[in-house]
XYZ file of C-alpha atoms in Angstrom:
555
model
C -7.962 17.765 31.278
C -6.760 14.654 28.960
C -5.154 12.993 32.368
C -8.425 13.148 34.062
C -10.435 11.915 30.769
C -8.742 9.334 30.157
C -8.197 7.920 34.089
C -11.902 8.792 34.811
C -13.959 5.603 35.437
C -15.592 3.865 32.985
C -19.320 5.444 32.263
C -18.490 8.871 33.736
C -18.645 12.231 31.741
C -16.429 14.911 32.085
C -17.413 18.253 33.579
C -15.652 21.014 32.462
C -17.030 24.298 34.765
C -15.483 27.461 35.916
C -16.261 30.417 38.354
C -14.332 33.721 38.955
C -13.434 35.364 42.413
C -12.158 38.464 43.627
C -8.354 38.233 43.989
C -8.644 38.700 47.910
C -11.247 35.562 47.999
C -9.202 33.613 45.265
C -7.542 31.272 47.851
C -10.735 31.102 49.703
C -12.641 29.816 46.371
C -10.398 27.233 45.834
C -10.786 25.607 49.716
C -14.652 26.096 49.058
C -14.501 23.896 45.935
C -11.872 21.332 47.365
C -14.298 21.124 50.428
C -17.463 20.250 47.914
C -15.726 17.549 45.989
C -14.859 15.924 49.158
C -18.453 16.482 50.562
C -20.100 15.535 47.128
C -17.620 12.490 46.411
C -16.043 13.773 44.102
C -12.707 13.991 44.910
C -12.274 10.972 42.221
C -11.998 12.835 38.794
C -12.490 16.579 40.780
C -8.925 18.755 39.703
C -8.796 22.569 40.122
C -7.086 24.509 37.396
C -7.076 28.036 35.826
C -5.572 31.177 35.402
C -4.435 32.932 38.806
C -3.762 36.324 38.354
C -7.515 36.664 36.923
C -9.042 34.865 39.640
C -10.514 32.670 37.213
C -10.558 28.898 38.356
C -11.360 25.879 36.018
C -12.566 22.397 37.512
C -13.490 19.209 36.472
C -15.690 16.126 38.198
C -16.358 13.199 36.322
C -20.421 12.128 37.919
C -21.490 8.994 36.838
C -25.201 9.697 36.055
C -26.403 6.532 35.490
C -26.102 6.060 39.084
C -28.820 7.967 41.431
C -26.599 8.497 44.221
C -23.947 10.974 41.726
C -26.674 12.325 39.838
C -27.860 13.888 43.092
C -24.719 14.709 44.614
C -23.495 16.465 41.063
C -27.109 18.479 41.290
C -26.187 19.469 45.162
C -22.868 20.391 44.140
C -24.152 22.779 41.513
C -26.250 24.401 43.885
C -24.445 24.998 46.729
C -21.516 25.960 44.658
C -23.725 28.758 42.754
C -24.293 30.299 46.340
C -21.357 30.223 48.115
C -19.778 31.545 44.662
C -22.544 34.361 44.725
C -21.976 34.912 48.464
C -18.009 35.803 47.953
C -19.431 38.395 44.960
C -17.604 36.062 42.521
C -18.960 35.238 38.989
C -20.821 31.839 38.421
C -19.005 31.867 34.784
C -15.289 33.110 34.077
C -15.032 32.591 30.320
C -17.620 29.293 28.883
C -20.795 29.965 28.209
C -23.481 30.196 30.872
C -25.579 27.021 29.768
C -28.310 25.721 31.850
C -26.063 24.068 34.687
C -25.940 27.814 36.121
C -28.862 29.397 34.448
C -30.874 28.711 37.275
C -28.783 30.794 39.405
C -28.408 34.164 37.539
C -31.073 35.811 39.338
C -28.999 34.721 42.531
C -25.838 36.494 41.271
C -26.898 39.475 39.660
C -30.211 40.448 41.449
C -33.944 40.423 40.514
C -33.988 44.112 39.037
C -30.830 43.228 36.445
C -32.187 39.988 35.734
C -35.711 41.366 35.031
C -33.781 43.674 32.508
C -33.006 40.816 30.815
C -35.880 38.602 30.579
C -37.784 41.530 28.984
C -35.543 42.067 26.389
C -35.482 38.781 25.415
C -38.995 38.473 25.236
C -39.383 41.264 22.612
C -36.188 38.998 20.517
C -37.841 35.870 21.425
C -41.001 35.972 22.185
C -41.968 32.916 21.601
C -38.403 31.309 22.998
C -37.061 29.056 20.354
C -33.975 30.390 21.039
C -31.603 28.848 23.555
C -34.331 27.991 25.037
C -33.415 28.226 29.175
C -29.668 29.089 28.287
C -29.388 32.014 30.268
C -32.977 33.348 31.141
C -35.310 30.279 32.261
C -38.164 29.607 34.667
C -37.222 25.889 35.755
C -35.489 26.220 39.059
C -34.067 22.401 37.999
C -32.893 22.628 34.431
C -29.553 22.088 35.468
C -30.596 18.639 36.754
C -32.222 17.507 33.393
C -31.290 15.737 30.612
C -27.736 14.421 32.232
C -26.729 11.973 29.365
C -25.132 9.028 30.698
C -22.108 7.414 29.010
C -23.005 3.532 28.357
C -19.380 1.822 28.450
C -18.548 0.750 24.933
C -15.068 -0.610 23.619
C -12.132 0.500 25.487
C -10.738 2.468 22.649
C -13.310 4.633 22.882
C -15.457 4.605 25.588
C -12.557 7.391 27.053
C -14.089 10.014 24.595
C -14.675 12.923 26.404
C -17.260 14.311 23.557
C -15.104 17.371 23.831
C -15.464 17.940 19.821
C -11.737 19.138 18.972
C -11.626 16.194 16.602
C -14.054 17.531 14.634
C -12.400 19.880 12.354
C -10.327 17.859 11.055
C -12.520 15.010 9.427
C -13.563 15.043 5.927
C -17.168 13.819 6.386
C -18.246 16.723 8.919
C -20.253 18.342 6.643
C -21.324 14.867 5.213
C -22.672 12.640 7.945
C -20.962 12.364 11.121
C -18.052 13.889 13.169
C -15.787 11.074 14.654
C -17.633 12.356 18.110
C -20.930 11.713 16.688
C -19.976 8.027 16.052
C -18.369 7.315 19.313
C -22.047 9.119 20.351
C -24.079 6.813 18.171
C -22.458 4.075 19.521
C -23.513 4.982 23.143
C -26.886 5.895 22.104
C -26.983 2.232 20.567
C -25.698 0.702 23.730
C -27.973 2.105 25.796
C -30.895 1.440 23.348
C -30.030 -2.083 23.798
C -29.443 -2.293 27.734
C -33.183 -0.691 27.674
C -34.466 -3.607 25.239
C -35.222 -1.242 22.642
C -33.785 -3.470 20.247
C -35.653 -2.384 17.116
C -34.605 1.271 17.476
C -31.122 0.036 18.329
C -31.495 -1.960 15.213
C -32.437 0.861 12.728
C -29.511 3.161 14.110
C -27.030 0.374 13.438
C -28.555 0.235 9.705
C -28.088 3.969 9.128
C -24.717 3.559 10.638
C -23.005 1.571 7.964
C -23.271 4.629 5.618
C -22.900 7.381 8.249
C -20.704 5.756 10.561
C -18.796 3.670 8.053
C -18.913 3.854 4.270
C -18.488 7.555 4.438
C -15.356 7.683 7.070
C -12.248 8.088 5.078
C -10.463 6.160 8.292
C -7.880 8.785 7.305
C -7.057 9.394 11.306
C -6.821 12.885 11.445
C -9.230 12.873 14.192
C -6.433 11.152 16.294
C -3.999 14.093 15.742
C -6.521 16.842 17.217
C -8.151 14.516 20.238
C -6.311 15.388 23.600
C -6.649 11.605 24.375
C -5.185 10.633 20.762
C -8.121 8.499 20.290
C -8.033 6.867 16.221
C -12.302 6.762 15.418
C -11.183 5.308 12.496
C -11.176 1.965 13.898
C -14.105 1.869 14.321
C -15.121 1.956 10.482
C -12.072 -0.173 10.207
C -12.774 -2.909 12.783
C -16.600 -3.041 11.079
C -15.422 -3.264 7.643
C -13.969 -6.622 9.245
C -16.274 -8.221 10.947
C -18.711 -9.153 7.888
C -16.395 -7.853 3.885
C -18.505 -8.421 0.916
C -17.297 -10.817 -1.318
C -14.339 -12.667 0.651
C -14.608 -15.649 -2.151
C -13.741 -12.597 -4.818
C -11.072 -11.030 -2.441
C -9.099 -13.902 -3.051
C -8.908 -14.865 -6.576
C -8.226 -11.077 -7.357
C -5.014 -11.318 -5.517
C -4.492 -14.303 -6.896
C -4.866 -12.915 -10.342
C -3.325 -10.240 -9.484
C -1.169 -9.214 -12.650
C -4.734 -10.279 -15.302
C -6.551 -7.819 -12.254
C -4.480 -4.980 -12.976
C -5.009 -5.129 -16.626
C -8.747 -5.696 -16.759
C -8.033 -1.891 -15.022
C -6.210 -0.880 -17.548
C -8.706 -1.906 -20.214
C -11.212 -0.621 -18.253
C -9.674 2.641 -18.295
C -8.765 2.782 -21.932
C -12.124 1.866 -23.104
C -13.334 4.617 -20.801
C -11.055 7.220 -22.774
C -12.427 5.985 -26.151
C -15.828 6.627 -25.075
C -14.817 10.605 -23.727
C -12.680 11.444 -26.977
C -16.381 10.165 -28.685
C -18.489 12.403 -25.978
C -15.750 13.986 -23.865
C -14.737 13.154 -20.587
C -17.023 15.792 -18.762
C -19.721 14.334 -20.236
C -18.545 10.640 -18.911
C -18.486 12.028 -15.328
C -21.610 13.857 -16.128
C -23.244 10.173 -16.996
C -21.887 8.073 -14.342
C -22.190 10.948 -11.872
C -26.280 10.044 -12.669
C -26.186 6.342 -12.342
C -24.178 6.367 -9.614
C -26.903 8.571 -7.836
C -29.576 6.195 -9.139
C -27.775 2.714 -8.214
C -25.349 3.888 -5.693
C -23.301 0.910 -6.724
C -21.893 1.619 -9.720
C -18.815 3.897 -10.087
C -18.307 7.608 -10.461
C -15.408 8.094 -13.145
C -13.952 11.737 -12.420
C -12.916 14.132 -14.908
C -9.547 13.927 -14.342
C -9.414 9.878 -14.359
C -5.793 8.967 -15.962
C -5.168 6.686 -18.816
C -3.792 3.402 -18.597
C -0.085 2.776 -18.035
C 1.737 0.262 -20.068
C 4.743 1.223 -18.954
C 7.496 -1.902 -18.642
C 9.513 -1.710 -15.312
C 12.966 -3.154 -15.809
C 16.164 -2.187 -13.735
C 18.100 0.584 -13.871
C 21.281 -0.538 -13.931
C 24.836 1.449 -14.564
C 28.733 0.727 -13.203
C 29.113 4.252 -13.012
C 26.442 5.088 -10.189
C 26.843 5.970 -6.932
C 24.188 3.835 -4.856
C 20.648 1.365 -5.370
C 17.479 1.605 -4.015
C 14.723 -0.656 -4.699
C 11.865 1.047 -6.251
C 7.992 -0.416 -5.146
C 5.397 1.011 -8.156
C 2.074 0.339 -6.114
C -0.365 -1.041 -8.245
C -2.495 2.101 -8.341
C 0.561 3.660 -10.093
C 1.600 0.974 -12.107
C -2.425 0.701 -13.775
C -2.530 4.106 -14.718
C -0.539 6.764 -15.629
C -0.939 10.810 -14.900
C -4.358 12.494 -14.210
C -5.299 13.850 -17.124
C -5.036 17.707 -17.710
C -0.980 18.162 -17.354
C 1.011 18.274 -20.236
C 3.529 15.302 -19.342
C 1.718 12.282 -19.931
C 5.131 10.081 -18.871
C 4.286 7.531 -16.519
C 5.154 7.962 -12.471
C 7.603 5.121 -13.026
C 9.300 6.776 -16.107
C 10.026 10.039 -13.985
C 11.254 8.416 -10.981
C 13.431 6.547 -13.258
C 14.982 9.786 -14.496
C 15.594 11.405 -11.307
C 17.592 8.409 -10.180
C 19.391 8.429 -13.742
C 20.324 12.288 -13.016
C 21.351 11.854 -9.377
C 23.293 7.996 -10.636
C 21.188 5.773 -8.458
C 20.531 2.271 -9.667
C 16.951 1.335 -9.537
C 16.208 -2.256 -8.836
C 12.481 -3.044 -9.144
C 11.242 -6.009 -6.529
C 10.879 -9.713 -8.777
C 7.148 -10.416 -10.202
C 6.657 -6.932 -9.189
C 3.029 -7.344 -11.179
C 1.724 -9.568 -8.752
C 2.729 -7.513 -5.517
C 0.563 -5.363 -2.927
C 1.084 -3.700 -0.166
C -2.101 -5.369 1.610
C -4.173 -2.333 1.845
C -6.640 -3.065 -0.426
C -7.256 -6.220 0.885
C -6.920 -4.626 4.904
C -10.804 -6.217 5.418
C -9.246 -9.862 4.251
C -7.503 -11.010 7.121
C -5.878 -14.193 5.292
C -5.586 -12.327 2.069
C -4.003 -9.343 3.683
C -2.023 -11.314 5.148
C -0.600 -13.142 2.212
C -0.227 -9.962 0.381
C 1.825 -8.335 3.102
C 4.242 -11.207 3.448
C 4.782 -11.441 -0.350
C 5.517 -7.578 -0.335
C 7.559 -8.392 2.349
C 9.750 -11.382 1.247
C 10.167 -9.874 -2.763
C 11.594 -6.443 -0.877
C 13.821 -8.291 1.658
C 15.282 -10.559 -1.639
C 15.431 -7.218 -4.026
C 17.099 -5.003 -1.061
C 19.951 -7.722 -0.167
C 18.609 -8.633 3.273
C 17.874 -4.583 3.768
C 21.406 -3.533 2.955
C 19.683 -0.790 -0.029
C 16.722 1.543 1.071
C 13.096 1.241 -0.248
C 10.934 3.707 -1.815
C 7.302 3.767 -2.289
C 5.666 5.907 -4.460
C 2.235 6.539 -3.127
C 1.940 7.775 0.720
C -1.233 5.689 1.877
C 0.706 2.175 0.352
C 3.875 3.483 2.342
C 2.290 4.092 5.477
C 0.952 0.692 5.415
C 4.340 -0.801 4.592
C 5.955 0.978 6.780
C 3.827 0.081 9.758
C 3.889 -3.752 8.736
C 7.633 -4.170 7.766
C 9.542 -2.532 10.761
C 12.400 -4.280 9.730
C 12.528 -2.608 6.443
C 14.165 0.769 5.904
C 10.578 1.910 3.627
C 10.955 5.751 2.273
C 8.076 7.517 1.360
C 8.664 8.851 -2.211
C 9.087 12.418 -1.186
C 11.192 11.600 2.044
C 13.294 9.302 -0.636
C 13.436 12.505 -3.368
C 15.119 15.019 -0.482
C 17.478 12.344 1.225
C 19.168 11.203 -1.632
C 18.042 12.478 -4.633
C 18.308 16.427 -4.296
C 21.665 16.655 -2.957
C 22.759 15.098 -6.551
C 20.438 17.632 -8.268
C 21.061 21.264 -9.852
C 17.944 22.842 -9.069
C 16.572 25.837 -11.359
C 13.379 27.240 -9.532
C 10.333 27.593 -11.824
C 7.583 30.675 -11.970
C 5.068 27.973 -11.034
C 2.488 29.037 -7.681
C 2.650 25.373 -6.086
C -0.135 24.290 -3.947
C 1.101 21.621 -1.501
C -1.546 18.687 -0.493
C 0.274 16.513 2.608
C -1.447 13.057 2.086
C -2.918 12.232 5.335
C -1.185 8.916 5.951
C 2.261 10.864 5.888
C 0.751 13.584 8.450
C 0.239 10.583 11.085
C 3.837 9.561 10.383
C 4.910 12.772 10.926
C 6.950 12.811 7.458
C 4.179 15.263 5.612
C 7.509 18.247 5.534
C 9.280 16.511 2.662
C 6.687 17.157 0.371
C 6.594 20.700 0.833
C 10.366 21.217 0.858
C 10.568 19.578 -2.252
C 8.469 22.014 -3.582
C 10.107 24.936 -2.149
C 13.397 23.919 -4.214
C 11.355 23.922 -6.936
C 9.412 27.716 -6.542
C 9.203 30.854 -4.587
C 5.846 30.375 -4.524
C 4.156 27.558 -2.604
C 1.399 27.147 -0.679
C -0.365 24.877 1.963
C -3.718 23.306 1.122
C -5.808 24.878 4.557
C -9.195 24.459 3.693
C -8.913 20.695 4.332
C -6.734 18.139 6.584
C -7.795 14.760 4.363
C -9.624 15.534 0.973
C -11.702 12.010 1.821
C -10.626 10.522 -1.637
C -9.290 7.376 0.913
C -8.739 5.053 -1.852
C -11.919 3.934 -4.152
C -14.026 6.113 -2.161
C -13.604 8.374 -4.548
C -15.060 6.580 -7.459
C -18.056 4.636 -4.936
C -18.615 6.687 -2.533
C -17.772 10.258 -4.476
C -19.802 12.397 -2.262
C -17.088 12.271 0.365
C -14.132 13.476 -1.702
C -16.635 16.382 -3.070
C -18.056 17.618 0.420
C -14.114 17.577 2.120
C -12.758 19.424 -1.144
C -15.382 22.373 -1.519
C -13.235 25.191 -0.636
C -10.315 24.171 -2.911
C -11.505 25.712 -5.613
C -11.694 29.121 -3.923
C -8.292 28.551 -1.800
C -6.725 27.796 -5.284
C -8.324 31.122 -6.658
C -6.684 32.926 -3.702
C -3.469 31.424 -4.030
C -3.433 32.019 -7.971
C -1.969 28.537 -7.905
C -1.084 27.082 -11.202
C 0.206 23.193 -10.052
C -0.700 21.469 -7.360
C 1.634 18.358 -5.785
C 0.808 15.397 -3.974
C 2.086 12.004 -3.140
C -0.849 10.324 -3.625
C -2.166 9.495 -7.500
C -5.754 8.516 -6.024
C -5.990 11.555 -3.971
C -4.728 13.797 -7.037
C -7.773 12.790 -9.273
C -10.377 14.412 -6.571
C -7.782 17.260 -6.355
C -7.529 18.073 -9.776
C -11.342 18.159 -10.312
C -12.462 19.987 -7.402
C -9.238 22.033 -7.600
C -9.746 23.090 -11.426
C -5.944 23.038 -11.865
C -3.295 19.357 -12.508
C -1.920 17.676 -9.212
C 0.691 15.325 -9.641
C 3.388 14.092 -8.361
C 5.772 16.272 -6.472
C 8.605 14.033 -8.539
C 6.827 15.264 -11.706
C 8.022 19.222 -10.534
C 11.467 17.982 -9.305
C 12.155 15.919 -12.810
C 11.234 19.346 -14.727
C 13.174 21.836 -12.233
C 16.639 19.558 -12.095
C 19.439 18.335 -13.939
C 22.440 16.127 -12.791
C 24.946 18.045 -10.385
C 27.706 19.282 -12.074
């Protein structure tokens, strides 16, 4: 099925159908559908599959119905197919639905007494037929040549999109605004408002789509992992996010600032704890929980928002240790220190810093480290990002000897983005960094903590999401996957402008939590961990946090 979606021609749909024969006929059934696709023309996109020894046969034909000619021949093809089908005593539906491609034909298969039966009793269910309306018991002999949407040809990427749906579980914003399907639908629809001239409906759709389709899409890729054609829907939010960023003037003298940026956080953070020790911090989430919903500008501040981190990063230097790595603090962890709501307050740095101490690792932190970024914050800049990237790039090339030490990264979204733009780097993930060479210089003492494990989404599409969670099966008996989500949708500053998202993805946590009787949760991701602790009720942090508490320096 994913060869022939993504071969098919451009503008054709996929038809996904299947019938049932008699064993004895089975062979027969298949000739009789190979002989249709070559009499309908549809040999192009028309592959037999199924499951043998059940006489149950699968096919696909990919029409193209803006064109009259396969719009006709797809309707003939239904019909004829539904009586020779019928005439072998075969079934016009194996295991999918009926729908109203065959619905027409029921009558034809199972006789006018049986399908009397039927119509009766859903008249006294449905009298008045508002449900499923023609599904299964209709009066239109040519329902199943209605409403044939045609795929308009959009951009390459994702004009493949079979609308098949499998993506769908995985996205945060599902229960939100849109499914990565419904964009790559929206986008059609808009297309073919436009090739009609309809421009001021096509207009109004692309309005609504900047929230639906874009502010509210994490662009965590998940979708990609669950889509039998491996198709990445967040490009399109990212590719729009492009074409016109707010503020490009700004962009750039923040970057350039970077270091004076980083502490206007910091102050902004620390002013925001004054005012919650006056009025507590619920009741500062509680306040700009309100404006935010009245300005939808201004930011949401979370119960669980950390305090600043003042934290001074110098080397790590001893003759006595074994090996180096150069430690990257991404400027999200360098601002601000744990969520609030666990007891150790150290900062991330301060605990990587002792891990390395226990397992005698020097820790060499890159030069004028304040005014570094990976680039992802500035992805929508192209010159900026840019800039950024190759300054990351050129301070970790000088700091790891031409790459002769490894790299470490301590927050999964800023890792995958290094790691995707610096090939020629050998970038760890934090938690990838922690099991290669950190734990086999620990002594590890197991704690009575239930661990709930939350695998960042960026480290899922790297495939490296394991680490995490056999870090924190050194660490406890008890541990536990996060299910009730694939990305919580905190993406960044989403979570503090677009808050919504993060809530509507983490809804269940609470109750998968309560199941689990989970007392920590870990991550990799300090953003991600301030949605996680509020929706969660109980501290995420830092898998290095648990490791630094459960380990001491191998004997």
């Amino acid at each position: 099925m994913p060869i022939v979606g993504g071969q098919r021609r451009k503008g054709t749909t996929v038809i996904t159908e299947d019938v049932c024969f008699q064993i004895e006929d089975f062979t027969k059934g298949i000739e009789m559908l190979t002989e249709l696709f070559h009499k309908y023309d549809f040999v192009d996109g028309g592959v037999i599959f199924g499951h043998a020894l059940s006489g149950n046969v699968h096919f696909n034909i990919t029409p193209d119905f803006s064109d009259p000619k396969d719009t006709k021949n797809f309707g003939d093809l239904v019909k004829e197919m539904s009586e020779r089908v019928s005439g072998f005593g075969g079934s016009l539906k194996a295991e999918h639905g009926t729908g109203r491609m065959v619905a027409p034909f029921i009558e034809m298969e199972w006789g006018r007494k049986a399908y009397e039966i039927n119509r009766r009793i859903k008249a006294i269910f449905d009298p008045t037929r508002i449900l499923n309306p023609d599904v299964m018991i209709t009066d239109d002999p040519d329902v199943y040549k209605k409403n044939l949407k045609a795929q308009c040809v959009i951009d390459d990427a994702f004009t493949i999109c079979m609308e098949c749906g499998f993506c769908e579980k995985n996205c945060p914003s599902r229960n939100l605004t849109l499914t990565p399907r419904q964009r790559i639908a929206l986008l059609r629809e808009t297309k073919r408002l436009e090739n009609e001239g309809n421009f001021a409906v096509a207009n109004e759709l692309k309005k609504g789509y900047e929230y639906f389709g874009v502010e509210t899409c994490a662009a965590c890729s998940m979708c990609k992992g669950l889509c039998p054609l491996s198709i990445d829907t967040a490009q399109i939010a990212l590719s729009m996010r492009r074409i016109d960023p707010p503020a490009p003037g700004l962009a750039k003298k923040i970057y350039d600032n970077f270091s004076s940026t980083l502490e206007m956080c910091r102050a902004g953070v620390s002013l925001e704890g004054i005012a919650g020790a006056i009025i507590t911090q619920k009741a500062i989430s509680k306040i700009t929980e309100g404006l935010h919903g009245v300005t939808g500008v201004t930011p949401y501040v979370p119960k669980t928002t950390p305090k600043a981190n003042r934290y001074k990063l110098k080397n790590r230097i001893k003759p006595t240790n074994f090996e180096k790595v150069v430690y990257f603090s991404t400027c999200a962890n360098r601002a601000f220190r744990q969520n609030q709501g666990y007891d150790d307050q150290r900062s991330l740095q301060q605990v990587v810093e002792s891990l390395c101490n226990k397992a005698q690792i020097d820790i060499i932190y890159p030069e004028h480290i304040e005014n570094l970024c990976c680039g992802l914050s500035f992805e929508n800049y192209d010159d900026v990002h840019e800039r950024a990237v190759k300054d990351l790039h050129d301070a970790l090339m000088k700091a790891s000897q031409n790459g002769k030490y490894p790299i470490v990264i301590d927050h999964s979204a800023c890792f995958n983005h290094a790691f995707k733009h610096m090939p020629d780097l050998e970038i760890n993930d934090i938690s990838e960094f922690l099991c290669k060479f950190v734990v086999p210089r620990l002594d590890i003492t197991k704690c009575d903590e239930r661990v709930i494990v939350h695998k960042q989404c960026k480290i899922k599409v790297l495939g490296k999401s394991q680490y995490i969670e056999d870090l924190a099966r050194l660490c406890s008996d008890h541990v536990f996957n996060i299910k009730s989500f694939a990305c919580d949708g905190f993406a960044g500053q989403k979570g503090f402008f677009t808050p919504e998202l993060n809530k509507v993805a983490t809804k269940d946590l609470a109750s998968e939590v309560a199941e689990y009787g989970a007392t920590l949760g870990v991550s990799s991701s300090s953003t991600c961990e301030i949605g996680l602790g509020e929706s969660g009720g109980i501290p995420f942090v830092s898998v290095a946090y648990l490791l630094d508490r459960c380990s001491k320096a191998k004997k």
